[in-house]
Structures are given as structure tokens and as C-alpha cells.
Amino acid sequence: MAAPAGSLVAAVLASSGRLDKEDLGTRIGRLSRRVEELKGEVCTVINQKYSEFLPSMQSAQELLAQVDALAGSIDLLRAGIENEVQRDPNAAVAEFAELKQQLERDTLVLSVLKKLQEFDTAMEEYNTALLEKKYIVAAQQLEKTRSNLKMLESRKGFELKILKALRTELTVQTENMLYHLGEEWQKLVVWKLPPSKESSSLESAMHSELHLHTVPSKEEETAGPPVASVLQAFAVLGELHAKFKSFGQLLLKYILKPLISYPSLQPFTEEQSDVFILRFKSKEPHLDYSSPIEVFDKIKLIFEVLHKYLLNVPLEQPTEDTKDCRVILPELLGDVIWEDLSDCLIQNCLVNSIPTNSSKLEQYIEVIKSAEEFEKALKNMQILKGDTTDLLKYARNVNSHFANKKCQDVIVAARNLMTSEIHNTVKITPDSSVALPRLPDPGSGDHLKMQKTNKLLHNNVVNLENDTKLTQYMFSLPTCRISSSVEELMKLAYQTLLEATASTDQCCIQLFYSVRNIFQLFCDVVPTYHKENLQKLPQLAAIHHNNCMYIAHHLLTLGHQFRYRLTDILCDGAATFVDLVPCFRRLGTACFLAQMRVQKGEILERLSSARNFSNMDDEENYSAANKAIRQVLHQLKRLGKVWQDVLPVTVYCKAMGTLLNTALAEIIARIAALEDISAEDADRLYSLCRIMVEEGPRVFTPLPEDDKNKKYQEEVPVYVKKWMTFKELMIILQANLQEIVDQWADGKGPLAAEFSAAEVKSLIRALFQNTERRAAALAKIK
């Protein structure tokens, strides 16, 4: 503390400029006293802190001593345990494990012996019950042996050779039990069936009988087991479902399905003292198919009989886990047969009963009510469960089924007509029309308002119409022959559309599109089915052409006629067939043009044997050319007869004119190509051409009456483009140079209208020798 005091003094001395000795002594004294005070305070604080630390340190030292003593005790205890106690527990644990294993083994052996004893006891009780025909007790004991054996077999690591023998014994006894139950069941339920070869005819159904010996007399009640005992035993053994499945299949095959398939079959019941008999008798049917109402009544009678004499037996369910321990026999039988029975009722009964006419749909309500009552009765007998079945849904959906059936019948009928013979024809005239009931007027509203408006306009506006009126046949189909099947096809289309006007909206749409499908089917079926005949037979090709044009003609207005009578969806513009018109026109035209090409090919082939009409002074060449022309004319006359009264007159004349024109054009080309024609050749060529000119018009016989055909024979130049050219060629063959020049008339004569200058010059060079006169004539042809 002295050093700091000295430094403090020095600092004071340094800081003061000049200090007196007295002042300096005084101040040093004060500072010394202050230093002593500080020293005293520091000592006081140190003493206080030490006095507090000392007890804590002493306590820690005492605890440390106690810990050391405890550690020593632990070491002594550990040493004692290691030296004396540790060996004895190891031996005890080993001994305990061995005793435990021996106990488990003895327990297992004891349980196995107990189960074997239970198995043997149950088997003895089973045999006793079976001899006494206590089938329920016997079945229960048999199931008990089965559960014991199953438990024995589930023991892992414990196998006995006796288990295999027990399993065999159980199987044998189970089969023995089922055999006895089967014998009893066959006594209770007796089937008398026809031979298997006759199982699907009405006569065989008449020989089918079901005898139920489930109503024993009072004297015989104790003689045999009741049906409940047998069925309960089957249930305990788990064979009740299989037995009822077999019974259900026989019931379907020999009782239920024959009742559905044969309208004349009637169920006949007879109850005797100890047996109930179900057999059939036959009566004359009113219809070719079974009436649903009658069928429902017959089947309901069968189920009522079965419910009374066989199914109304309460049984207990052997399964312990199920809450409801009762077995419902009617429900079990329904589960087995209802699906097949429902399908049979639909396919063989309800389908046939669907009306074919919309006017009979209202009568079908009786069938729906009968189906509802039928299902209700089956549910009351517990044969059916749950909601509405497919049978009732089918019956209620009659409108859809009617539409489907009607559409199917229409398509089938249409296809049959399409595949019938084409050559059976009827004559169509402008006065002909499809037999169709008169349709009501489209309705009132905007249409009537529009008519009134038009009348007012006509009253106030000057009439600007031409006085000349169009004939009523202006837009009619010309007279021709069409297939009778096609006429029937159009009648079918009209009748179907008329049916659609009186049907529901959905049915109306389906029927309308079925009619469209008819015509689309025609375009696919007829050309394919009759392909060979249409290619080979000209008459059939012409008839097919007329058929297509006839259908196209009706399709133009078919949709318009029914537009305002169909459902609103179709009235908006969808009810039309106009889009099919070009298809039918192309179909008919393509077929007829293909036949025309065939005929043209035959004409050209025959003319190819004329030896190019050259060297006609040779008899063989002349004879060949004459024969070729005769063959062509014969072909044309034969076609004229084949197409006579078949094609419309205008089409007939155009077709015959085209073919005759083909022959004339070929002859002209062959003669014009000759380089040298002698006078004799020219004469013979002229004679051949004259045959064509004289005989050619005679091939135009569109009508059976000859006097009416003269008009068309005189109009040959109208239909034969090369007719005048051919006649000019004949003139050239017989004319001299001057006559030819006159016919040319400086390019303004009739010859110039048919031949070019080069063609005329070529003929002159071939006909005349090279002289000055020929040169002068050639000079004028330009």
C-alpha cells in the first residue's frame, strides 16, 4: 500500500506548482489516515468471506469420507457374490428350463390324448345315431370329429401315424352319411323323368313328374325321418347348397322351362294321403308363344306348391359366427335358379310378347302389373330378396324394347327384300304412288299465319304469273319398271315413319334412323349381293338403275312429308333424306354405265372381225364385214327388246343411241382410214352402210306398241351423234368429184359440217385415181 501512496504524493507534488511545507504535511497526514481506513475495510471483507467458505469445505470433506466407506462396502459385497453365490443360480435356471419343457410336452400329449378320446367318443355316438336314423345328431357328431381331427393336424412338430388312418375313417364315414341322406332324399323327392334323348320336346315334358313324400300320414310319422331332419343334416355337413343346386337344375329343366317354352303345357297337381304329385297336361294354345301373364301364374303355382310341401322348413345354421342362425330354404333355392329362370322368362316369353305396333303398347300395362305381382308373390315366399330384378326392369322398359324390336324387324324385312330377285318387276307411271294413309296437316300457328299473309299479298299485288301452267307430271318419275321388292321396300319405309309419328320421342328417333339405315344398307347390300348378275345381265342392270332412281325420287320429299309429325328434335331439320339422294343416283348410274361399257366392248369386238373393211372385192372380207355388221345389229335389237318397257323412254333412247353411235363411229373411222378404195369396194361398202342406215333405226323400240315407236325411230339423228356423218360418208362413197366438191361448198356445205378437210381429202385420194381433176377437186377442199 506504500508504493501507491508514494506515487500519489508524487503526483500531487507534480500537479501543484508551488506548495508550502505545512500544507504538504497536512495533506500527507490525511492521505495516510485514508489509506489506513481502506486497509481496515479490506481485512474485514477477507475475514468475512473465509468464515463463510470454511463450513462448506468441512461438509464436503465429511461426504467424501462417507463415499469412500460405501465404496469399500460395495467391493466387499461384490467379492462375496462372485466367490459364493454366482454358481448356484446358473444351475437353477438350467433345471427350471428342463422342467418347463417336460411340462409342455406332457401337456401336449395330454391334450392330444384328450382329442383322440373325443374323436373316438364322437365317432361312437355318430354310429349309434346313424343306426337310429337320428341324422341331425349323427351329422353333428361327424362335424365334431372333423373339428377334433383338424385341431390334431394343426399341431406343429407333433405328428402321429394314426392321424392318416383317422382322416381316412372320417372320409369314409362322411360318404356313408351322405349316402344315407341321399337315399332318404330320394325317397322324399322322387323324379319321374323321360329318357334323356327326348328331354327337349313337348311329349317328353308330358312324361315328367315330381312326387313329394313330405306329407306322411299320422300312422307313418314315426316310420321315417321328416324332411327337416334330412335337410338339417345336409346343412350341418355343408352339402345343403349342392343338394339344392342339383334339385334346382332338375326343376328348371323339366318343370319351369317347359312351362315357359310350350304354351299348351299346364301344371296339374294331385294330393294323396302320403304324397303330393306334380305333373303336366296339355291343351290347345291360343298363341304360338306363351303369354307372360299365363306363364307367371303357372310358375307362381309351382313355387307355392314347393313352398308348402318342401321349402317351408325352419333350419338352423351350423356356423357359430353368424348372427342369424336360420337357413331360409326358399331363399337358397332362389339364389340357385333365379338368374337362369329370369333369363329364360325374358328370352322365351317377354321378348315374344313385345308389341309390334305402337297401338298395342297400352295393353302391355297388364303384363307389367302381372310381372309386379309375380315378383311380389315370390318375395312373400322369400324366394326373391332385395330390389327390383332384371325381369321387372325389362317389362317396365317396354317402350325401348318395342323400338329395338321394331327396328330389328324393319332391318331384317328390308334385308330380305334386298336379297330377293330383282327381275320380278312392277310398272311405275307418273300416277303411281306409295299406298300410305293420309297424314294430318302439319298444324297451326306460324304456318297458317304465313298462308294468311300470302293471301293478303296476293290480293293487293298485281299477279305476274305466266298464264302457262306446268303439267302435273313435271316432277313425277317417268314410266319405267322397278323391282317389286323395291316397291315393298319403300312401303316399308313409309309405314315405319308413320309408326314413328304415333310413338314416344325416343322410339320415334330410333324408328326414323332405322329408315335411314334401310337406305344406307341398300347401298351396301344390293351391289354386293347381286354383283355377278348386274355385271352379266343388261336387263337387271337397267332395273337396278330404275330402282335407285325410284328410291332417290322418293327420298327428295320423304323427310318433308313427315317433318311436322315427328318429335321436336327431328323437326328442327334432322328429319331429311336428301343427303342420300346423290348416293343413290351415283349407284344407279354407275351400274348402268358399267353395263354400257360392257356392251360397247362387245360391239367393238364384233366390228374388229370386219377386217378393217378393206378389200371388199374379196368375198371372204366382204362376208366377214357383213357378218360383223349383222352381229352388231342383232346385239342392238336384243338389247332393245331387253330394255323395252323397262327403262324410261328418254334413258332408253339415249342408251341405244350411244351404242349405235359407237358402232357408226367405228365404221366411219375404219373406212376413213383406208388408203385405197376401188369402185367395187365403194359399192360394197355402200351396201354395208345402207344396211346400218335401214336397220339401225329399228333398234329403237322403247315401247311394246310398234306404232308408238315410229316417233322415236324418226328421231334417230337426235340420239345418234354420228348419224349424219355416216350418211355423208355414204354419199361420198357413191359421188363423183364434182358432187363431193358441191357437198363441201367451200366449207359451208353439209359435208363440211361432218368431216374435216383432211378427212375429205383422204377419202378422195382413196376413191379416185391421181388425175388433174382429182388435183383440182383437192384444191377446192380447204
mmCIF file of C-alpha atoms in Angstrom, residues 491-718:
data_model
loop_
_atom_site.group_PDB
_atom_site.id
_atom_site.type_symbol
_atom_site.label_atom_id
_atom_site.label_comp_id
_atom_site.label_asym_id
_atom_site.label_seq_id
_atom_site.Cartn_x
_atom_site.Cartn_y
_atom_site.Cartn_z
ATOM 1 C CA LYS A 491 -93.811 -49.063 -98.498
ATOM 2 C CA LEU A 492 -91.927 -50.436 -95.507
ATOM 3 C CA ALA A 493 -90.104 -47.112 -95.110
ATOM 4 C CA TYR A 494 -93.353 -45.104 -95.270
ATOM 5 C CA GLN A 495 -95.131 -47.426 -92.839
ATOM 6 C CA THR A 496 -92.226 -47.278 -90.385
ATOM 7 C CA LEU A 497 -92.188 -43.480 -90.460
ATOM 8 C CA LEU A 498 -95.942 -43.455 -89.991
ATOM 9 C CA GLU A 499 -95.448 -45.726 -86.977
ATOM 10 C CA ALA A 500 -92.844 -43.278 -85.662
ATOM 11 C CA THR A 501 -95.361 -40.414 -85.709
ATOM 12 C CA ALA A 502 -97.504 -42.255 -83.137
ATOM 13 C CA SER A 503 -94.621 -43.365 -80.881
ATOM 14 C CA THR A 504 -92.759 -41.837 -77.958
ATOM 15 C CA ASP A 505 -89.912 -39.424 -78.638
ATOM 16 C CA GLN A 506 -87.159 -41.983 -78.090
ATOM 17 C CA CYS A 507 -88.941 -44.612 -80.165
ATOM 18 C CA CYS A 508 -89.650 -42.054 -82.877
ATOM 19 C CA ILE A 509 -85.966 -41.195 -83.168
ATOM 20 C CA GLN A 510 -84.963 -44.856 -83.305
ATOM 21 C CA LEU A 511 -87.525 -45.673 -85.997
ATOM 22 C CA PHE A 512 -86.536 -42.656 -88.058
ATOM 23 C CA TYR A 513 -82.881 -43.613 -88.064
ATOM 24 C CA SER A 514 -83.833 -47.217 -88.791
ATOM 25 C CA VAL A 515 -85.409 -45.987 -92.013
ATOM 26 C CA ARG A 516 -82.197 -44.146 -92.843
ATOM 27 C CA ASN A 517 -80.300 -47.332 -92.076
ATOM 28 C CA ILE A 518 -82.515 -49.176 -94.564
ATOM 29 C CA PHE A 519 -81.358 -46.967 -97.406
ATOM 30 C CA GLN A 520 -77.742 -46.992 -96.313
ATOM 31 C CA LEU A 521 -77.934 -50.773 -96.108
ATOM 32 C CA PHE A 522 -79.339 -50.864 -99.646
ATOM 33 C CA CYS A 523 -76.257 -49.083 -100.971
ATOM 34 C CA ASP A 524 -74.035 -51.751 -99.387
ATOM 35 C CA VAL A 525 -76.045 -54.951 -99.776
ATOM 36 C CA VAL A 526 -77.615 -54.826 -103.244
ATOM 37 C CA PRO A 527 -74.471 -54.047 -105.313
ATOM 38 C CA THR A 528 -72.568 -56.744 -103.424
ATOM 39 C CA TYR A 529 -75.235 -59.462 -103.237
ATOM 40 C CA HIS A 530 -76.311 -59.089 -106.906
ATOM 41 C CA LYS A 531 -72.867 -58.132 -108.253
ATOM 42 C CA GLU A 532 -72.474 -61.014 -110.692
ATOM 43 C CA ASN A 533 -75.971 -60.700 -112.180
ATOM 44 C CA LEU A 534 -75.697 -56.926 -112.505
ATOM 45 C CA GLN A 535 -72.494 -57.350 -114.488
ATOM 46 C CA LYS A 536 -73.756 -60.119 -116.786
ATOM 47 C CA LEU A 537 -77.434 -59.316 -117.378
ATOM 48 C CA PRO A 538 -78.261 -55.993 -119.088
ATOM 49 C CA GLN A 539 -81.907 -56.122 -118.034
ATOM 50 C CA LEU A 540 -81.050 -56.426 -114.353
ATOM 51 C CA ALA A 541 -78.613 -53.530 -114.659
ATOM 52 C CA ALA A 542 -81.416 -51.416 -116.173
ATOM 53 C CA ILE A 543 -83.864 -52.466 -113.435
ATOM 54 C CA HIS A 544 -81.279 -51.681 -110.747
ATOM 55 C CA HIS A 545 -80.782 -48.264 -112.351
ATOM 56 C CA ASN A 546 -84.523 -47.647 -112.176
ATOM 57 C CA ASN A 547 -84.659 -48.896 -108.590
ATOM 58 C CA CYS A 548 -82.016 -46.413 -107.496
ATOM 59 C CA MET A 549 -83.696 -43.530 -109.326
ATOM 60 C CA TYR A 550 -87.067 -44.521 -107.867
ATOM 61 C CA ILE A 551 -85.696 -44.501 -104.315
ATOM 62 C CA ALA A 552 -83.842 -41.221 -104.906
ATOM 63 C CA HIS A 553 -87.054 -39.683 -106.242
ATOM 64 C CA HIS A 554 -88.929 -40.556 -103.043
ATOM 65 C CA LEU A 555 -86.072 -39.511 -100.773
ATOM 66 C CA LEU A 556 -86.352 -35.962 -102.091
ATOM 67 C CA THR A 557 -89.660 -35.438 -100.297
ATOM 68 C CA LEU A 558 -89.815 -38.308 -97.819
ATOM 69 C CA GLY A 559 -88.472 -36.284 -94.885
ATOM 70 C CA HIS A 560 -90.609 -33.255 -95.734
ATOM 71 C CA GLN A 561 -93.811 -35.326 -95.724
ATOM 72 C CA PHE A 562 -93.230 -36.395 -92.108
ATOM 73 C CA ARG A 563 -91.273 -33.393 -90.858
ATOM 74 C CA TYR A 564 -94.021 -31.812 -88.754
ATOM 75 C CA ARG A 565 -95.359 -35.135 -87.460
ATOM 76 C CA LEU A 566 -92.144 -36.386 -85.847
ATOM 77 C CA THR A 567 -90.639 -35.454 -82.494
ATOM 78 C CA ASP A 568 -89.371 -31.896 -81.939
ATOM 79 C CA ILE A 569 -85.735 -32.967 -82.119
ATOM 80 C CA LEU A 570 -86.237 -34.213 -85.681
ATOM 81 C CA CYS A 571 -88.468 -31.306 -86.696
ATOM 82 C CA ASP A 572 -85.542 -28.895 -86.354
ATOM 83 C CA GLY A 573 -84.047 -30.087 -89.633
ATOM 84 C CA ALA A 574 -82.689 -33.539 -88.878
ATOM 85 C CA ALA A 575 -85.681 -35.283 -90.491
ATOM 86 C CA THR A 576 -84.334 -35.384 -94.017
ATOM 87 C CA PHE A 577 -83.179 -37.937 -96.533
ATOM 88 C CA VAL A 578 -81.990 -35.505 -99.186
ATOM 89 C CA ASP A 579 -78.357 -36.178 -98.375
ATOM 90 C CA LEU A 580 -78.832 -39.781 -99.564
ATOM 91 C CA VAL A 581 -80.176 -38.776 -102.985
ATOM 92 C CA PRO A 582 -76.748 -38.272 -104.679
ATOM 93 C CA CYS A 583 -75.586 -41.641 -103.349
ATOM 94 C CA PHE A 584 -78.489 -43.484 -104.965
ATOM 95 C CA ARG A 585 -78.166 -41.598 -108.226
ATOM 96 C CA ARG A 586 -74.460 -42.401 -108.411
ATOM 97 C CA LEU A 587 -75.182 -46.026 -107.530
ATOM 98 C CA GLY A 588 -77.745 -46.463 -110.312
ATOM 99 C CA THR A 589 -75.754 -44.504 -112.863
ATOM 100 C CA ALA A 590 -72.514 -46.321 -112.131
ATOM 101 C CA CYS A 591 -74.138 -49.740 -112.555
ATOM 102 C CA PHE A 592 -75.818 -48.828 -115.849
ATOM 103 C CA LEU A 593 -72.707 -47.128 -117.257
ATOM 104 C CA ALA A 594 -70.684 -50.223 -116.391
ATOM 105 C CA GLN A 595 -73.164 -52.293 -118.416
ATOM 106 C CA MET A 596 -72.935 -49.758 -121.260
ATOM 107 C CA ARG A 597 -69.164 -50.154 -121.292
ATOM 108 C CA VAL A 598 -69.600 -53.914 -121.498
ATOM 109 C CA GLN A 599 -71.963 -53.537 -124.463
ATOM 110 C CA LYS A 600 -69.634 -51.073 -126.173
ATOM 111 C CA GLY A 601 -66.790 -53.506 -125.756
ATOM 112 C CA GLU A 602 -68.826 -56.290 -127.377
ATOM 113 C CA ILE A 603 -69.769 -54.022 -130.314
ATOM 114 C CA LEU A 604 -66.162 -53.044 -130.934
ATOM 115 C CA GLU A 605 -65.066 -56.662 -130.580
ATOM 116 C CA ARG A 606 -67.567 -57.753 -133.246
ATOM 117 C CA LEU A 607 -66.540 -54.937 -135.599
ATOM 118 C CA SER A 608 -62.891 -55.906 -135.136
ATOM 119 C CA SER A 609 -63.662 -59.080 -137.113
ATOM 120 C CA ALA A 610 -64.685 -56.991 -140.191
ATOM 121 C CA ARG A 611 -61.040 -56.972 -141.384
ATOM 122 C CA ASN A 612 -60.932 -53.158 -141.314
ATOM 123 C CA PHE A 613 -63.483 -53.041 -144.208
ATOM 124 C CA SER A 614 -60.622 -53.283 -146.657
ATOM 125 C CA ASN A 615 -60.523 -55.209 -149.981
ATOM 126 C CA MET A 616 -64.257 -55.633 -150.098
ATOM 127 C CA ASP A 617 -63.888 -57.121 -153.595
ATOM 128 C CA ASP A 618 -62.654 -60.233 -151.779
ATOM 129 C CA GLU A 619 -65.664 -62.369 -150.900
ATOM 130 C CA GLU A 620 -64.207 -63.542 -147.600
ATOM 131 C CA ASN A 621 -63.521 -59.987 -146.489
ATOM 132 C CA TYR A 622 -66.953 -58.837 -147.572
ATOM 133 C CA SER A 623 -68.614 -61.766 -145.873
ATOM 134 C CA ALA A 624 -66.698 -61.075 -142.632
ATOM 135 C CA ALA A 625 -67.654 -57.394 -142.685
ATOM 136 C CA ASN A 626 -71.288 -58.207 -143.452
ATOM 137 C CA LYS A 627 -71.362 -60.736 -140.624
ATOM 138 C CA ALA A 628 -69.864 -58.235 -138.183
ATOM 139 C CA ILE A 629 -72.486 -55.616 -139.040
ATOM 140 C CA ARG A 630 -75.286 -58.169 -138.756
ATOM 141 C CA GLN A 631 -73.990 -59.239 -135.331
ATOM 142 C CA VAL A 632 -73.868 -55.653 -134.136
ATOM 143 C CA LEU A 633 -77.418 -55.033 -135.291
ATOM 144 C CA HIS A 634 -78.545 -58.264 -133.669
ATOM 145 C CA GLN A 635 -76.926 -57.239 -130.401
ATOM 146 C CA LEU A 636 -78.599 -53.850 -130.510
ATOM 147 C CA LYS A 637 -82.002 -55.361 -131.330
ATOM 148 C CA ARG A 638 -81.613 -57.847 -128.480
ATOM 149 C CA LEU A 639 -80.736 -55.012 -126.097
ATOM 150 C CA GLY A 640 -83.693 -53.054 -127.437
ATOM 151 C CA LYS A 641 -86.025 -55.928 -126.565
ATOM 152 C CA VAL A 642 -84.393 -56.478 -123.154
ATOM 153 C CA TRP A 643 -84.645 -52.819 -122.181
ATOM 154 C CA GLN A 644 -88.045 -52.333 -123.818
ATOM 155 C CA ASP A 645 -90.691 -51.167 -121.355
ATOM 156 C CA VAL A 646 -88.036 -51.262 -118.612
ATOM 157 C CA LEU A 647 -86.038 -48.078 -118.962
ATOM 158 C CA PRO A 648 -87.719 -44.687 -119.191
ATOM 159 C CA VAL A 649 -88.131 -43.710 -122.852
ATOM 160 C CA THR A 650 -85.569 -40.909 -122.741
ATOM 161 C CA VAL A 651 -82.970 -43.072 -120.998
ATOM 162 C CA TYR A 652 -83.701 -45.912 -123.414
ATOM 163 C CA CYS A 653 -83.235 -43.729 -126.487
ATOM 164 C CA LYS A 654 -80.039 -42.184 -125.136
ATOM 165 C CA ALA A 655 -78.591 -45.574 -124.285
ATOM 166 C CA MET A 656 -79.456 -47.166 -127.641
ATOM 167 C CA GLY A 657 -78.343 -44.025 -129.480
ATOM 168 C CA THR A 658 -74.979 -44.128 -127.669
ATOM 169 C CA LEU A 659 -74.385 -47.776 -128.585
ATOM 170 C CA LEU A 660 -75.461 -47.303 -132.209
ATOM 171 C CA ASN A 661 -73.284 -44.226 -132.368
ATOM 172 C CA THR A 662 -70.350 -46.314 -131.121
ATOM 173 C CA ALA A 663 -70.849 -48.764 -133.996
ATOM 174 C CA LEU A 664 -71.204 -45.993 -136.622
ATOM 175 C CA ALA A 665 -68.178 -44.104 -135.303
ATOM 176 C CA GLU A 666 -66.075 -47.269 -135.505
ATOM 177 C CA ILE A 667 -67.225 -47.982 -139.084
ATOM 178 C CA ILE A 668 -66.559 -44.369 -140.142
ATOM 179 C CA ALA A 669 -63.087 -44.450 -138.583
ATOM 180 C CA ARG A 670 -62.211 -47.752 -140.276
ATOM 181 C CA ILE A 671 -63.420 -46.627 -143.732
ATOM 182 C CA ALA A 672 -61.845 -43.165 -143.441
ATOM 183 C CA ALA A 673 -58.521 -44.821 -142.615
ATOM 184 C CA LEU A 674 -58.457 -46.829 -145.908
ATOM 185 C CA GLU A 675 -55.806 -45.703 -148.373
ATOM 186 C CA ASP A 676 -57.246 -47.348 -151.489
ATOM 187 C CA ILE A 677 -60.909 -47.933 -152.226
ATOM 188 C CA SER A 678 -61.771 -49.385 -155.616
ATOM 189 C CA ALA A 679 -65.098 -48.772 -157.304
ATOM 190 C CA GLU A 680 -66.248 -52.266 -156.372
ATOM 191 C CA ASP A 681 -65.072 -51.730 -152.790
ATOM 192 C CA ALA A 682 -67.005 -48.478 -152.667
ATOM 193 C CA ASP A 683 -70.174 -50.165 -153.862
ATOM 194 C CA ARG A 684 -69.888 -52.952 -151.332
ATOM 195 C CA LEU A 685 -69.043 -50.506 -148.547
ATOM 196 C CA TYR A 686 -72.075 -48.507 -149.525
ATOM 197 C CA SER A 687 -74.280 -51.592 -149.357
ATOM 198 C CA LEU A 688 -72.962 -52.376 -145.866
ATOM 199 C CA CYS A 689 -73.587 -48.808 -144.759
ATOM 200 C CA ARG A 690 -77.073 -48.943 -146.202
ATOM 201 C CA ILE A 691 -77.800 -51.974 -144.002
ATOM 202 C CA MET A 692 -76.860 -49.899 -140.964
ATOM 203 C CA VAL A 693 -78.990 -46.949 -142.093
ATOM 204 C CA GLU A 694 -82.006 -49.134 -142.844
ATOM 205 C CA GLU A 695 -81.770 -51.438 -139.832
ATOM 206 C CA GLY A 696 -80.311 -49.032 -137.293
ATOM 207 C CA PRO A 697 -83.479 -47.035 -136.539
ATOM 208 C CA ARG A 698 -85.376 -50.283 -135.956
ATOM 209 C CA VAL A 699 -83.455 -50.939 -132.783
ATOM 210 C CA PHE A 700 -85.286 -48.008 -131.175
ATOM 211 C CA THR A 701 -88.299 -49.806 -129.718
ATOM 212 C CA PRO A 702 -88.777 -48.337 -126.228
ATOM 213 C CA LEU A 703 -92.476 -49.274 -126.117
ATOM 214 C CA PRO A 704 -94.210 -52.619 -126.741
ATOM 215 C CA GLU A 705 -96.615 -50.975 -129.235
ATOM 216 C CA ASP A 706 -94.859 -50.759 -132.627
ATOM 217 C CA ASP A 707 -96.947 -47.859 -133.888
ATOM 218 C CA LYS A 708 -95.784 -45.729 -130.947
ATOM 219 C CA ASN A 709 -92.126 -46.457 -131.685
ATOM 220 C CA LYS A 710 -92.101 -44.784 -135.125
ATOM 221 C CA LYS A 711 -91.783 -41.413 -133.473
ATOM 222 C CA TYR A 712 -88.520 -42.388 -131.791
ATOM 223 C CA GLN A 713 -87.200 -44.155 -134.896
ATOM 224 C CA GLU A 714 -87.618 -40.945 -136.866
ATOM 225 C CA GLU A 715 -85.672 -39.047 -134.231
ATOM 226 C CA VAL A 716 -82.541 -41.161 -134.613
ATOM 227 C CA PRO A 717 -80.309 -38.140 -135.531
ATOM 228 C CA VAL A 718 -81.226 -36.629 -132.145
#
